[in-house]
PDB file of N, CA and C in Angstrom:
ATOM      1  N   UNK Q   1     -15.649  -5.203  -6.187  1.00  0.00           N
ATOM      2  CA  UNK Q   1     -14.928  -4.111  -6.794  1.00  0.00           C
ATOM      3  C   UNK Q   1     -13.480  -4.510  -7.080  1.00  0.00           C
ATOM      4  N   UNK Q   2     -12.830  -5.192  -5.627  1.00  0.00           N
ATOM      5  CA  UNK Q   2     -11.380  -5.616  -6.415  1.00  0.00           C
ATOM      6  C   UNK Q   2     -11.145  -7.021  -7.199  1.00  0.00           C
ATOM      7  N   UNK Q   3     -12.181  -7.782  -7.430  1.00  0.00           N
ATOM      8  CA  UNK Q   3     -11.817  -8.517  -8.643  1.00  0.00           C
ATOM      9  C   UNK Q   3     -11.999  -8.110  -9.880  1.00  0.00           C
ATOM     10  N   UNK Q   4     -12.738  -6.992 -10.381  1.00  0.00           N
ATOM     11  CA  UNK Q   4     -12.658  -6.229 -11.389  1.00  0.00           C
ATOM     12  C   UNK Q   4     -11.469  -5.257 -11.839  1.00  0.00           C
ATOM     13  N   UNK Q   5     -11.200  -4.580 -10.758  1.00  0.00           N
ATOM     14  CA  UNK Q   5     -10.065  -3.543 -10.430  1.00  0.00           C
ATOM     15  C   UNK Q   5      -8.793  -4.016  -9.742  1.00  0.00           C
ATOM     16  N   UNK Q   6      -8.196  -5.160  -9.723  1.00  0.00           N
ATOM     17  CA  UNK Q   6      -7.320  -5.723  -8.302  1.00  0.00           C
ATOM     18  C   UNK Q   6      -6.349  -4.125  -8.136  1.00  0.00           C
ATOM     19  N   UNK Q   7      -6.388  -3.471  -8.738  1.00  0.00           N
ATOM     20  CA  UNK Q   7      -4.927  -2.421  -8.616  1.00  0.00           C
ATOM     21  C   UNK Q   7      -5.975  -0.853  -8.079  1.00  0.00           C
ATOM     22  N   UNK Q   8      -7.203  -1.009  -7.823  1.00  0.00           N
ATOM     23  CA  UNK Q   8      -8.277   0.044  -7.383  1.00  0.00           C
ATOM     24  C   UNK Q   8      -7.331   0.301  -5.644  1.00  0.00           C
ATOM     25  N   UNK Q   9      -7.066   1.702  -5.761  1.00  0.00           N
ATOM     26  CA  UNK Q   9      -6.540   2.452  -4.994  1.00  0.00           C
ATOM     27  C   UNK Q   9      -7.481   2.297  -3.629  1.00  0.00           C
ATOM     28  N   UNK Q  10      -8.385   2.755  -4.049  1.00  0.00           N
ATOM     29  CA  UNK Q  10      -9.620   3.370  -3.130  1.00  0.00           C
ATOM     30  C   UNK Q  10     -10.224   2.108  -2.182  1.00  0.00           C
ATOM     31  N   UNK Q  11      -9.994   0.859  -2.977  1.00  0.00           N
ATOM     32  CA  UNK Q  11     -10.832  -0.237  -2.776  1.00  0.00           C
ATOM     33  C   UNK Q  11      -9.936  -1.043  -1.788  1.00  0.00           C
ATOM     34  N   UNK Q  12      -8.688  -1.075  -1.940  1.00  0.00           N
ATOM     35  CA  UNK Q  12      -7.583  -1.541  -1.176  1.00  0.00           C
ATOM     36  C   UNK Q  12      -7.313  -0.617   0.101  1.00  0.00           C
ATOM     37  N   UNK Q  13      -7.501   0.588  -0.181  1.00  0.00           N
ATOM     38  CA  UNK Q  13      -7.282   1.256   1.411  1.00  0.00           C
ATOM     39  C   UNK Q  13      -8.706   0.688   2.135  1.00  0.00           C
ATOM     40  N   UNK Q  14     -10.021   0.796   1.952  1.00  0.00           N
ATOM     41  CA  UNK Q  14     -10.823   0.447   2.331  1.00  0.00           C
ATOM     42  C   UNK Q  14     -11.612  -0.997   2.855  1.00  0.00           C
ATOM     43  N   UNK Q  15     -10.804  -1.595   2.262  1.00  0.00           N
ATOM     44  CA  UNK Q  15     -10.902  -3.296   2.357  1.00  0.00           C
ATOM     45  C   UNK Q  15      -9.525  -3.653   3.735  1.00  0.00           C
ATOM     46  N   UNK Q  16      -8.201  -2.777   3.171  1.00  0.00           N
ATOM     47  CA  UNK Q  16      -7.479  -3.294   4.067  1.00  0.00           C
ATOM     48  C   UNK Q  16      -7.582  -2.611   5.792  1.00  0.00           C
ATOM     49  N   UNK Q  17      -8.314  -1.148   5.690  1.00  0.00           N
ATOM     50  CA  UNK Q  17      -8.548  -0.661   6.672  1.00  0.00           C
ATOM     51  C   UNK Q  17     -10.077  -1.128   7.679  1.00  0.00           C
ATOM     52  N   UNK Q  18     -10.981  -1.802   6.367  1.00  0.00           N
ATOM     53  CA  UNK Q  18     -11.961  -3.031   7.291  1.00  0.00           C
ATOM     54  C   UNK Q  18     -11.275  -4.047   7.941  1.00  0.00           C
ATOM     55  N   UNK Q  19     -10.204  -5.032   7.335  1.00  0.00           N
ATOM     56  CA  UNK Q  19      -9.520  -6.092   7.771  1.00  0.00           C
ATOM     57  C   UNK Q  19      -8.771  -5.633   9.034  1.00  0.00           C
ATOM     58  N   UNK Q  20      -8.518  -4.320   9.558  1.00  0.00           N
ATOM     59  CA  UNK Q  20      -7.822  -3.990  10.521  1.00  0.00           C
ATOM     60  C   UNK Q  20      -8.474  -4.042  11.441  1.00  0.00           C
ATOM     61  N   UNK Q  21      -9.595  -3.258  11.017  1.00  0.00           N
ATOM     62  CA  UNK Q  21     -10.585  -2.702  12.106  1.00  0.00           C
ATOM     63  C   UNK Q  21     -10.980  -4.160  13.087  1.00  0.00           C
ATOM     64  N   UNK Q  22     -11.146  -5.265  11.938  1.00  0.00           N
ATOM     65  CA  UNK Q  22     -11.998  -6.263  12.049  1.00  0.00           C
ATOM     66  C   UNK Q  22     -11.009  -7.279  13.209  1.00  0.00           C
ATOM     67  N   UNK Q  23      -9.578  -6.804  13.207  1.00  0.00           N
ATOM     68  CA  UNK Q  23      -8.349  -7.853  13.769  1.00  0.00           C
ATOM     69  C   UNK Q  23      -7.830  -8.437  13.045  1.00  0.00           C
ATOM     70  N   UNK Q  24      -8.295  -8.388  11.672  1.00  0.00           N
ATOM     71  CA  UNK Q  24      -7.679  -9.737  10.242  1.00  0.00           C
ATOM     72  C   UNK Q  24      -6.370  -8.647  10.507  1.00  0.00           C
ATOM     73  N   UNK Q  25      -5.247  -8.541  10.781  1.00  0.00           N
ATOM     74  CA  UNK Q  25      -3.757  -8.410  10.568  1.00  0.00           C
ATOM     75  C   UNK Q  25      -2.939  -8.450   9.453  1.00  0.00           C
ATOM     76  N   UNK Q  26      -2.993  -9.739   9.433  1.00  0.00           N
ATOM     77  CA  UNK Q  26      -2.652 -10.259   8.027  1.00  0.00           C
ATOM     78  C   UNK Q  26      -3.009  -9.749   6.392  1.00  0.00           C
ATOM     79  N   UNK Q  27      -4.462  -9.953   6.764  1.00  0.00           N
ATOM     80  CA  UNK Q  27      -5.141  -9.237   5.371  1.00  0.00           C
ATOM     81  C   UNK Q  27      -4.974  -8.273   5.088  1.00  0.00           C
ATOM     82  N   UNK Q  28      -5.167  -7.408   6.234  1.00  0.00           N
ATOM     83  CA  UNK Q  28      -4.894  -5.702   6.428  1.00  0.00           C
ATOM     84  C   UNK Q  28      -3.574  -5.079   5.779  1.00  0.00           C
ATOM     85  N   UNK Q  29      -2.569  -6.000   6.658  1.00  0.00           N
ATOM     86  CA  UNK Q  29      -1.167  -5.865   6.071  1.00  0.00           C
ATOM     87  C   UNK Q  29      -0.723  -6.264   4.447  1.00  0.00           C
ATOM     88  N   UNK Q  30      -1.504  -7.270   3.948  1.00  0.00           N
ATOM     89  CA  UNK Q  30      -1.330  -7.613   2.626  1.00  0.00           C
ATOM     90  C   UNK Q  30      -1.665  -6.679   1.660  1.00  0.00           C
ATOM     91  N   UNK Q  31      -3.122  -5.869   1.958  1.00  0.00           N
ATOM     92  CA  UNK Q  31      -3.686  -4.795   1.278  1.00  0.00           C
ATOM     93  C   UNK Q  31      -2.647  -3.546   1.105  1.00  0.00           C
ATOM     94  N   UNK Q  32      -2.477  -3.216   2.501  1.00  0.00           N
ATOM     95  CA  UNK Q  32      -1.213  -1.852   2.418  1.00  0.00           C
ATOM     96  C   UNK Q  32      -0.025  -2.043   1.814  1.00  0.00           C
ATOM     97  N   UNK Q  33       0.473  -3.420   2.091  1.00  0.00           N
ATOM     98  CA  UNK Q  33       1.671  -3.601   0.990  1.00  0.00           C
ATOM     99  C   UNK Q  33       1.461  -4.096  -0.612  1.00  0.00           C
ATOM    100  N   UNK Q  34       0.315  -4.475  -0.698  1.00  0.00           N
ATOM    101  CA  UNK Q  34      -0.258  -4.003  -2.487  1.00  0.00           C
ATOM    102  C   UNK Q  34      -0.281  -2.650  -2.958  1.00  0.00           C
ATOM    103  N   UNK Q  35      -1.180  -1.495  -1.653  1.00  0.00           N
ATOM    104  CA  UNK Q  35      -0.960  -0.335  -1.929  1.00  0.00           C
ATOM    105  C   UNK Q  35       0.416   0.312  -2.494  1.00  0.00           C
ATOM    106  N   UNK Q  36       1.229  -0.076  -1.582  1.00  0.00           N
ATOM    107  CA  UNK Q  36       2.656   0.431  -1.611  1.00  0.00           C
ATOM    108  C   UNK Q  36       3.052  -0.050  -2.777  1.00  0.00           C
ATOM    109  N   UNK Q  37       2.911  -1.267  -3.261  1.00  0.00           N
ATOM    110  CA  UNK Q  37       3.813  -1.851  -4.709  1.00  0.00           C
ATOM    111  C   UNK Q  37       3.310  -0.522  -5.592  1.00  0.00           C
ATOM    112  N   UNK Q  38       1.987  -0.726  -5.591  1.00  0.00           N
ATOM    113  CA  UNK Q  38       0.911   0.195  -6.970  1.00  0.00           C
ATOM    114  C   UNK Q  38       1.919   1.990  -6.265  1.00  0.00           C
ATOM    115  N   UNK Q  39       1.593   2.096  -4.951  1.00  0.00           N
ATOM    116  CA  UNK Q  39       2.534   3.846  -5.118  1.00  0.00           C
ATOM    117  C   UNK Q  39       3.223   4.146  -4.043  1.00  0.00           C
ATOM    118  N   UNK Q  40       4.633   3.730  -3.842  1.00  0.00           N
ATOM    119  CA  UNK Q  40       5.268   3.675  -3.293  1.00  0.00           C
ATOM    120  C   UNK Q  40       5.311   4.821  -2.022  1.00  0.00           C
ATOM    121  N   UNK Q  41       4.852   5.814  -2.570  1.00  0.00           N
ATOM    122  CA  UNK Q  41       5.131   7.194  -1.241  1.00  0.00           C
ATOM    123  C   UNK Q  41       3.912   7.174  -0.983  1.00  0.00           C
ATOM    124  N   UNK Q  42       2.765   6.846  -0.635  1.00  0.00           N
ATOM    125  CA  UNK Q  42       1.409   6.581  -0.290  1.00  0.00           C
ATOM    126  C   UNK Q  42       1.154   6.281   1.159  1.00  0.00           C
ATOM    127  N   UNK Q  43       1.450   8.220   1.755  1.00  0.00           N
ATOM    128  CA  UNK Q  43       1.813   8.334   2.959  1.00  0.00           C
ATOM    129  C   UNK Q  43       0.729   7.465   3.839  1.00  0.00           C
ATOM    130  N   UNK Q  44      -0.629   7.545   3.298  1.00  0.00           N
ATOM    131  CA  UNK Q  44      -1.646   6.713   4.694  1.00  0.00           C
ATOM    132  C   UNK Q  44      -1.554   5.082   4.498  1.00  0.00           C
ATOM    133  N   UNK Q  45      -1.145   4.457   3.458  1.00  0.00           N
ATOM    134  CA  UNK Q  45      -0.582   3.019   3.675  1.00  0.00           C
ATOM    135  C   UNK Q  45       0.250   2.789   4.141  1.00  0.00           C
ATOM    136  N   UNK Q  46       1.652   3.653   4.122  1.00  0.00           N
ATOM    137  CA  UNK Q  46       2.462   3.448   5.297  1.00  0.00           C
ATOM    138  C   UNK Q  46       2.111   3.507   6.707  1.00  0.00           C
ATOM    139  N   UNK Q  47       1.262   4.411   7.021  1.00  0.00           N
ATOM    140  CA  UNK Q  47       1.137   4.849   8.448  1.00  0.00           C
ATOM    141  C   UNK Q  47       0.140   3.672   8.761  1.00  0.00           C
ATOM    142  N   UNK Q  48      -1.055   3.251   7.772  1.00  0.00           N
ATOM    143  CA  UNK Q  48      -2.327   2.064   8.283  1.00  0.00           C
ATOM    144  C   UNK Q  48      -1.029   0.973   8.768  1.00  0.00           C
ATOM    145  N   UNK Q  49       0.076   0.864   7.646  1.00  0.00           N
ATOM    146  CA  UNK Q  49       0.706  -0.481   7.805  1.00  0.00           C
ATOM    147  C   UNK Q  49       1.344  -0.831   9.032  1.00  0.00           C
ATOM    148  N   UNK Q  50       1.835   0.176   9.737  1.00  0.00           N
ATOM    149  CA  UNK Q  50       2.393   0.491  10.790  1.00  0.00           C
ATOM    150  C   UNK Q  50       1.915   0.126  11.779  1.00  0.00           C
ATOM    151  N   UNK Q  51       0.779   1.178  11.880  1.00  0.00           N
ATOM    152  CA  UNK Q  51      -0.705   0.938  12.922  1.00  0.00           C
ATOM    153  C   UNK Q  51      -0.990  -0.471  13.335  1.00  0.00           C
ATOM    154  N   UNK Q  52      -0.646  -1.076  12.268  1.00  0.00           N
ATOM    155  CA  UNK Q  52      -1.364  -2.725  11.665  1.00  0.00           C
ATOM    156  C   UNK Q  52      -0.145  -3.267  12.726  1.00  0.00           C
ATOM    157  N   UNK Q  53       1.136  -3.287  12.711  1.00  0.00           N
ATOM    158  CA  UNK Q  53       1.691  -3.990  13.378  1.00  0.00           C
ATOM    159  C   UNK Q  53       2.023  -3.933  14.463  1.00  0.00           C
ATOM    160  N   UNK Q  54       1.660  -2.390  14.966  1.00  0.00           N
ATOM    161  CA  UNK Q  54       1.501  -2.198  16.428  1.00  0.00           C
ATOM    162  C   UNK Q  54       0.121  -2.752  17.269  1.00  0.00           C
ATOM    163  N   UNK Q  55      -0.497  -3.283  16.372  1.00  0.00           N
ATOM    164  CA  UNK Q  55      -2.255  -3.819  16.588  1.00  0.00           C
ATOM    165  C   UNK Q  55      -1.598  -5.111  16.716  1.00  0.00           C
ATOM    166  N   UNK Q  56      -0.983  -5.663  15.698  1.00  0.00           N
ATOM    167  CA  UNK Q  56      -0.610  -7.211  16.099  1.00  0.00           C
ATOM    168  C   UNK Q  56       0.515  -7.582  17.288  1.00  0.00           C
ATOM    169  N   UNK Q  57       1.516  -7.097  17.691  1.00  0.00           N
ATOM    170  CA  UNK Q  57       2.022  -6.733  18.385  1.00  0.00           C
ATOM    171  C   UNK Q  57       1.116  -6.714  19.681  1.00  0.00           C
ATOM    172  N   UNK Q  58       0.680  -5.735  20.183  1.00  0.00           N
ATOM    173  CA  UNK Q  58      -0.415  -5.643  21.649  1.00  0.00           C
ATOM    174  C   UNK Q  58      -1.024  -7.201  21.463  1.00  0.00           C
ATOM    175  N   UNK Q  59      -1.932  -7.665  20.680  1.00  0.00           N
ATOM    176  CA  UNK Q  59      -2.731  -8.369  20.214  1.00  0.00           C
ATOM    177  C   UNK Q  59      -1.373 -10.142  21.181  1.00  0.00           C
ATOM    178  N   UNK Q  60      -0.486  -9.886  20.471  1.00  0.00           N
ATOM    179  CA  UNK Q  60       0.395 -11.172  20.808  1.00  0.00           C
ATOM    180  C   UNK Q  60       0.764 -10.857  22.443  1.00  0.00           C
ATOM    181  N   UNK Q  61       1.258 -10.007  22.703  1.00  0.00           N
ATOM    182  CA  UNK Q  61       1.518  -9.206  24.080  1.00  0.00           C
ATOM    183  C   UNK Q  61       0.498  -9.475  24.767  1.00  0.00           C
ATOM    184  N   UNK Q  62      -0.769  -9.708  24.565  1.00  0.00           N
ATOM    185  CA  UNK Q  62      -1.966 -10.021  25.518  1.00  0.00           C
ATOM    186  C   UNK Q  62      -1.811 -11.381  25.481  1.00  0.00           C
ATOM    187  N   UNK Q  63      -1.974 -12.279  24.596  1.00  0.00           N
ATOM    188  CA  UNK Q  63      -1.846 -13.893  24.099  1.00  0.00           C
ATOM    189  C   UNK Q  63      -0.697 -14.179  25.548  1.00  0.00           C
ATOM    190  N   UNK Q  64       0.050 -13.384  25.528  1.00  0.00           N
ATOM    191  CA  UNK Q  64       1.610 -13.558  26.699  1.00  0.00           C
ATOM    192  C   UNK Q  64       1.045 -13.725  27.984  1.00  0.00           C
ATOM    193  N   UNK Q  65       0.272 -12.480  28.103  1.00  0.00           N
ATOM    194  CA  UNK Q  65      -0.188 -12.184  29.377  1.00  0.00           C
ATOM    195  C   UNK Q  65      -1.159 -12.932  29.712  1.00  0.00           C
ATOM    196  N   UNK Q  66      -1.846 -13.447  29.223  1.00  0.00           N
ATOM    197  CA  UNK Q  66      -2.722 -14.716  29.940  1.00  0.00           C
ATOM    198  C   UNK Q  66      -2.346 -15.622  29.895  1.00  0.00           C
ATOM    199  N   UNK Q  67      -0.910 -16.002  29.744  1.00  0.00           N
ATOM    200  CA  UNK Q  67      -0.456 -17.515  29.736  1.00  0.00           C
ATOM    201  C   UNK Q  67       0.414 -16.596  31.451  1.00  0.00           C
ATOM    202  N   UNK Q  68       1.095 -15.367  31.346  1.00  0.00           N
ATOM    203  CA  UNK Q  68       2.226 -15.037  32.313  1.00  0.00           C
ATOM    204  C   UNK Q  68       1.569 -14.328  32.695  1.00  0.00           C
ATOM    205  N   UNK Q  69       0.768 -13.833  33.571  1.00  0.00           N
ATOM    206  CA  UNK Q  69       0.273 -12.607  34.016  1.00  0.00           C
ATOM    207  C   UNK Q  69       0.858 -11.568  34.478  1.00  0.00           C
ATOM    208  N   UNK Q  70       2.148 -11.924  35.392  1.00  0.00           N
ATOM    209  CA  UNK Q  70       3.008 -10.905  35.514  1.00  0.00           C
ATOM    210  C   UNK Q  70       4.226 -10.563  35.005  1.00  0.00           C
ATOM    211  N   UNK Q  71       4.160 -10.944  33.324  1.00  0.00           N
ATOM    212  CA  UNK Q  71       5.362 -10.851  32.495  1.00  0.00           C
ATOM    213  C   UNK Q  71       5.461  -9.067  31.972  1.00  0.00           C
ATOM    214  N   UNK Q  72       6.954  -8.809  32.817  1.00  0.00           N
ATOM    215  CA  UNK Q  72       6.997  -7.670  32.963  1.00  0.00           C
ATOM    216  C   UNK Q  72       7.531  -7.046  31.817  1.00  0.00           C
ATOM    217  N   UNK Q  73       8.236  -7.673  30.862  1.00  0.00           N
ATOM    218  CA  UNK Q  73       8.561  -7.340  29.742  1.00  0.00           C
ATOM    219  C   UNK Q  73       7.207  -6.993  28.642  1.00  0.00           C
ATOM    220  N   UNK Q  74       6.212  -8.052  28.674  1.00  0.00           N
ATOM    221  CA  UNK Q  74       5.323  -7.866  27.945  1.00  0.00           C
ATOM    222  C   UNK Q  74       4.480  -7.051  28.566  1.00  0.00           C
ATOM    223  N   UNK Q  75       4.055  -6.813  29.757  1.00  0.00           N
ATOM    224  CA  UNK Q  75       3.390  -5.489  30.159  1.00  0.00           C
ATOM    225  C   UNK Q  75       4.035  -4.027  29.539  1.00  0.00           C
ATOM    226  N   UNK Q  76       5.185  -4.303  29.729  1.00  0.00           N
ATOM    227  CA  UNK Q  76       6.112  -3.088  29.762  1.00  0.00           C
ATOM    228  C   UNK Q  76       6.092  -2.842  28.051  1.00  0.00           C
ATOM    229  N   UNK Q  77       5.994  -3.574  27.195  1.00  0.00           N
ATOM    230  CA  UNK Q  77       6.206  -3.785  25.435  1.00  0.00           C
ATOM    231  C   UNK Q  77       5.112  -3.135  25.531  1.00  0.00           C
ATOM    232  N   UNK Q  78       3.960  -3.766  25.818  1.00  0.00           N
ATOM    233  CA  UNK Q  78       2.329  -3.448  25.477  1.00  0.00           C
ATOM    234  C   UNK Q  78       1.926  -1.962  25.829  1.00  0.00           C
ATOM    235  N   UNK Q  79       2.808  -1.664  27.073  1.00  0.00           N
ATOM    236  CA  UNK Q  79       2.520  -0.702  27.691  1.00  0.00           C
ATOM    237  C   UNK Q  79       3.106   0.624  26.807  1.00  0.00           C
ATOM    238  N   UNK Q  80       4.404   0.353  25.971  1.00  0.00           N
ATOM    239  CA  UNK Q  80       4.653   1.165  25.301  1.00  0.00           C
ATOM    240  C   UNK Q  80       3.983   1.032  24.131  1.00  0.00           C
ATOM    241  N   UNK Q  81       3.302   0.063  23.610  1.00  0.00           N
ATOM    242  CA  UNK Q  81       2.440  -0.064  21.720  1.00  0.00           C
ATOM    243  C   UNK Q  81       1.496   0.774  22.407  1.00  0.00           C
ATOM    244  N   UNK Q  82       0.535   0.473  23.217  1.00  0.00           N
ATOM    245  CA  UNK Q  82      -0.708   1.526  23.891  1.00  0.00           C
ATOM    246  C   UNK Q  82      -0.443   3.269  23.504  1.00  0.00           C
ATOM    247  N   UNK Q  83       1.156   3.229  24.022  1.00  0.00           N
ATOM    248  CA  UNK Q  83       1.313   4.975  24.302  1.00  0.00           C
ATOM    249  C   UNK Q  83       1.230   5.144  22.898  1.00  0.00           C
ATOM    250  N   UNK Q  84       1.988   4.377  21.717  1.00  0.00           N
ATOM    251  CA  UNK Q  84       2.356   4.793  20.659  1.00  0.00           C
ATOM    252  C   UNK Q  84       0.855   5.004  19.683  1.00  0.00           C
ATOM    253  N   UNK Q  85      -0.065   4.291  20.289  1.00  0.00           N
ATOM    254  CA  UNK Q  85      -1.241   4.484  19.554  1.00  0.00           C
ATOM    255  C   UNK Q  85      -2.146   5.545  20.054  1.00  0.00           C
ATOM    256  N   UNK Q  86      -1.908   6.084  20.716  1.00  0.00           N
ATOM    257  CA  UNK Q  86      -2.516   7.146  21.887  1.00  0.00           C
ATOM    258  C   UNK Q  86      -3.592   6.746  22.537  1.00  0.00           C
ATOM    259  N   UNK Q  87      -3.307   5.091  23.125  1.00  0.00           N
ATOM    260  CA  UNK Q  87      -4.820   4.682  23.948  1.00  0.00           C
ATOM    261  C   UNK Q  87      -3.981   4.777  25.737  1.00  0.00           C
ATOM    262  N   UNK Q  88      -3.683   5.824  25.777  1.00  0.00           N
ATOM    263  CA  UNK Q  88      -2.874   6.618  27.013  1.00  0.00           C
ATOM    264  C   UNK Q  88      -3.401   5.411  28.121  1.00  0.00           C
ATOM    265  N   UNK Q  89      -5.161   5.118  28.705  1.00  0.00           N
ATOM    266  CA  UNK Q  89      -4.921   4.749  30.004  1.00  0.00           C
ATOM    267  C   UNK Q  89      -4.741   3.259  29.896  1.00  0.00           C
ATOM    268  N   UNK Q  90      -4.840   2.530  28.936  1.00  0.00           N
ATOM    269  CA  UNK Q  90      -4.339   1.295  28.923  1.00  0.00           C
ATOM    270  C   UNK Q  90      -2.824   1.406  28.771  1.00  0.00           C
ATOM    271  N   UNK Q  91      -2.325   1.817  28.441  1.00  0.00           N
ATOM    272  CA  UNK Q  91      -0.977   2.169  28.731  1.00  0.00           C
ATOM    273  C   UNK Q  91      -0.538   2.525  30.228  1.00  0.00           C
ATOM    274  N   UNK Q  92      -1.218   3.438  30.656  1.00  0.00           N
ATOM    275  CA  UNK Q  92      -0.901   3.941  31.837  1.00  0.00           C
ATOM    276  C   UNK Q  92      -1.063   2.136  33.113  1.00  0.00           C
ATOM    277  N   UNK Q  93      -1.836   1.704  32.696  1.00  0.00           N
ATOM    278  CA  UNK Q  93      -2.567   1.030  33.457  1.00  0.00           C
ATOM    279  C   UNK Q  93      -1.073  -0.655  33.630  1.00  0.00           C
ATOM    280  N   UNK Q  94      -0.665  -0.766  32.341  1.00  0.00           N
ATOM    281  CA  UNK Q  94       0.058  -1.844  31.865  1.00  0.00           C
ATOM    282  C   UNK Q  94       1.386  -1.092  32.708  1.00  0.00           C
ATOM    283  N   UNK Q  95       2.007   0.212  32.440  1.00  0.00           N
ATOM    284  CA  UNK Q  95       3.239   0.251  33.205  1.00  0.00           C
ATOM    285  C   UNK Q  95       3.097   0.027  34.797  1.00  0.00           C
ATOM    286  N   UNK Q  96       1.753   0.674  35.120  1.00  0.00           N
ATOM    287  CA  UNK Q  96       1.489   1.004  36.789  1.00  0.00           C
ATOM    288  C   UNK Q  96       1.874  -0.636  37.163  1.00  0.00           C
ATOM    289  N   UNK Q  97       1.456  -1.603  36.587  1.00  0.00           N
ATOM    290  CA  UNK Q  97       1.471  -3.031  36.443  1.00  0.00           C
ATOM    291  C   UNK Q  97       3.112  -3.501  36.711  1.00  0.00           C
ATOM    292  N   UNK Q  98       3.975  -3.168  35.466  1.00  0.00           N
ATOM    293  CA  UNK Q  98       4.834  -2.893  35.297  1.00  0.00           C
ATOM    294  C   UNK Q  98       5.662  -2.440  37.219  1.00  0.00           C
ATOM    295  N   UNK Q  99       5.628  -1.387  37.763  1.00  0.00           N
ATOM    296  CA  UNK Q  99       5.649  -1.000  38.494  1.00  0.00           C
ATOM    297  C   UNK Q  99       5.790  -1.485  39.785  1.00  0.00           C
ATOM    298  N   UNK Q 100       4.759  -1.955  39.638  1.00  0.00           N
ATOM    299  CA  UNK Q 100       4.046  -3.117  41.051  1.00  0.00           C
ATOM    300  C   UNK Q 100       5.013  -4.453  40.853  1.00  0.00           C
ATOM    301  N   UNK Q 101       5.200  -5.138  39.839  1.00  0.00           N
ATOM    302  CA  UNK Q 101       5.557  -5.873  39.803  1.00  0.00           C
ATOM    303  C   UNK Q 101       6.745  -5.925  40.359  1.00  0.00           C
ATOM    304  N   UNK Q 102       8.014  -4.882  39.395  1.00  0.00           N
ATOM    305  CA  UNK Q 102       8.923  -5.001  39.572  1.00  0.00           C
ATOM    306  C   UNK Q 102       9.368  -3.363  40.239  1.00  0.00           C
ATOM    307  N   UNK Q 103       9.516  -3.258  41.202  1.00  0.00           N
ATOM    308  CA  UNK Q 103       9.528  -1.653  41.248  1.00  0.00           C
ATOM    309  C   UNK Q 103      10.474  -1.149  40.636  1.00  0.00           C
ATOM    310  N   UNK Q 104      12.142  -1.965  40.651  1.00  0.00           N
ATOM    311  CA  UNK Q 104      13.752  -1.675  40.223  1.00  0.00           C
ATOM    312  C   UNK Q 104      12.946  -0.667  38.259  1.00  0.00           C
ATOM    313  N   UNK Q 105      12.394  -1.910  38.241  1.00  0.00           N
ATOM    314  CA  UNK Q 105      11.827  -1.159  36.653  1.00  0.00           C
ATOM    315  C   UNK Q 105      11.689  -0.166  36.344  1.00  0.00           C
ATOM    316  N   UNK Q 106      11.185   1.584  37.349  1.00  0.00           N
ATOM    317  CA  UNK Q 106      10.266   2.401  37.119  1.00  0.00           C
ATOM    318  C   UNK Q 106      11.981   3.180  36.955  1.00  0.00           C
TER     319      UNK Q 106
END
């Protein structure tokens, strides 16, 4: 559909919101900011795009944490991308972490 259409509205939210789903980041993010060129106030490509970098973000924040396990900054980062996405007990779970680690932190 988008080599026929490359500027297809419908086809780009849907392609870039598979690439999200899927972990592609990158792709995901490329799609929403095509969206945006084609219509600039295109309130759910802003918000997917967003989403997208709070996904990559956690995503690197974990990459951290299995090299540092008790890196309290990146618990504490991750712990806030979690809240912001509303996946509350992984959040909850990363500050309690947070916590333990360093108590001065809480």
């Amino acid at each position: 559909m988008l080599n026929n259409e490359l500027n297809n509205i419908y086809a780009l939210r849907s392609r870039g919101e598979t690439y999200r789903l899927m972990g592609k980041y990158n792709e995901a993010l490329a799609d929403f900011n095509k969206l945006l060129e084609i219509e600039p106030g295109y309130e759910l490509a802003l918000g997917k795009r967003g989403e997208t970098n709070f996904m990559m973000a956690i995503d690197d924040l974990t990459k951290s944490l299995t090299i540092e396990q008790k890196n309290v900054f990146a618990l504490s980062y991750r712990g806030s991308e979690f809240y912001k996405l509303k996946i509350f007990e992984e959040s909850f779970e990363d500050l309690n972490k947070t916590i333990a680690i360093e108590p001065k932190n809480a």
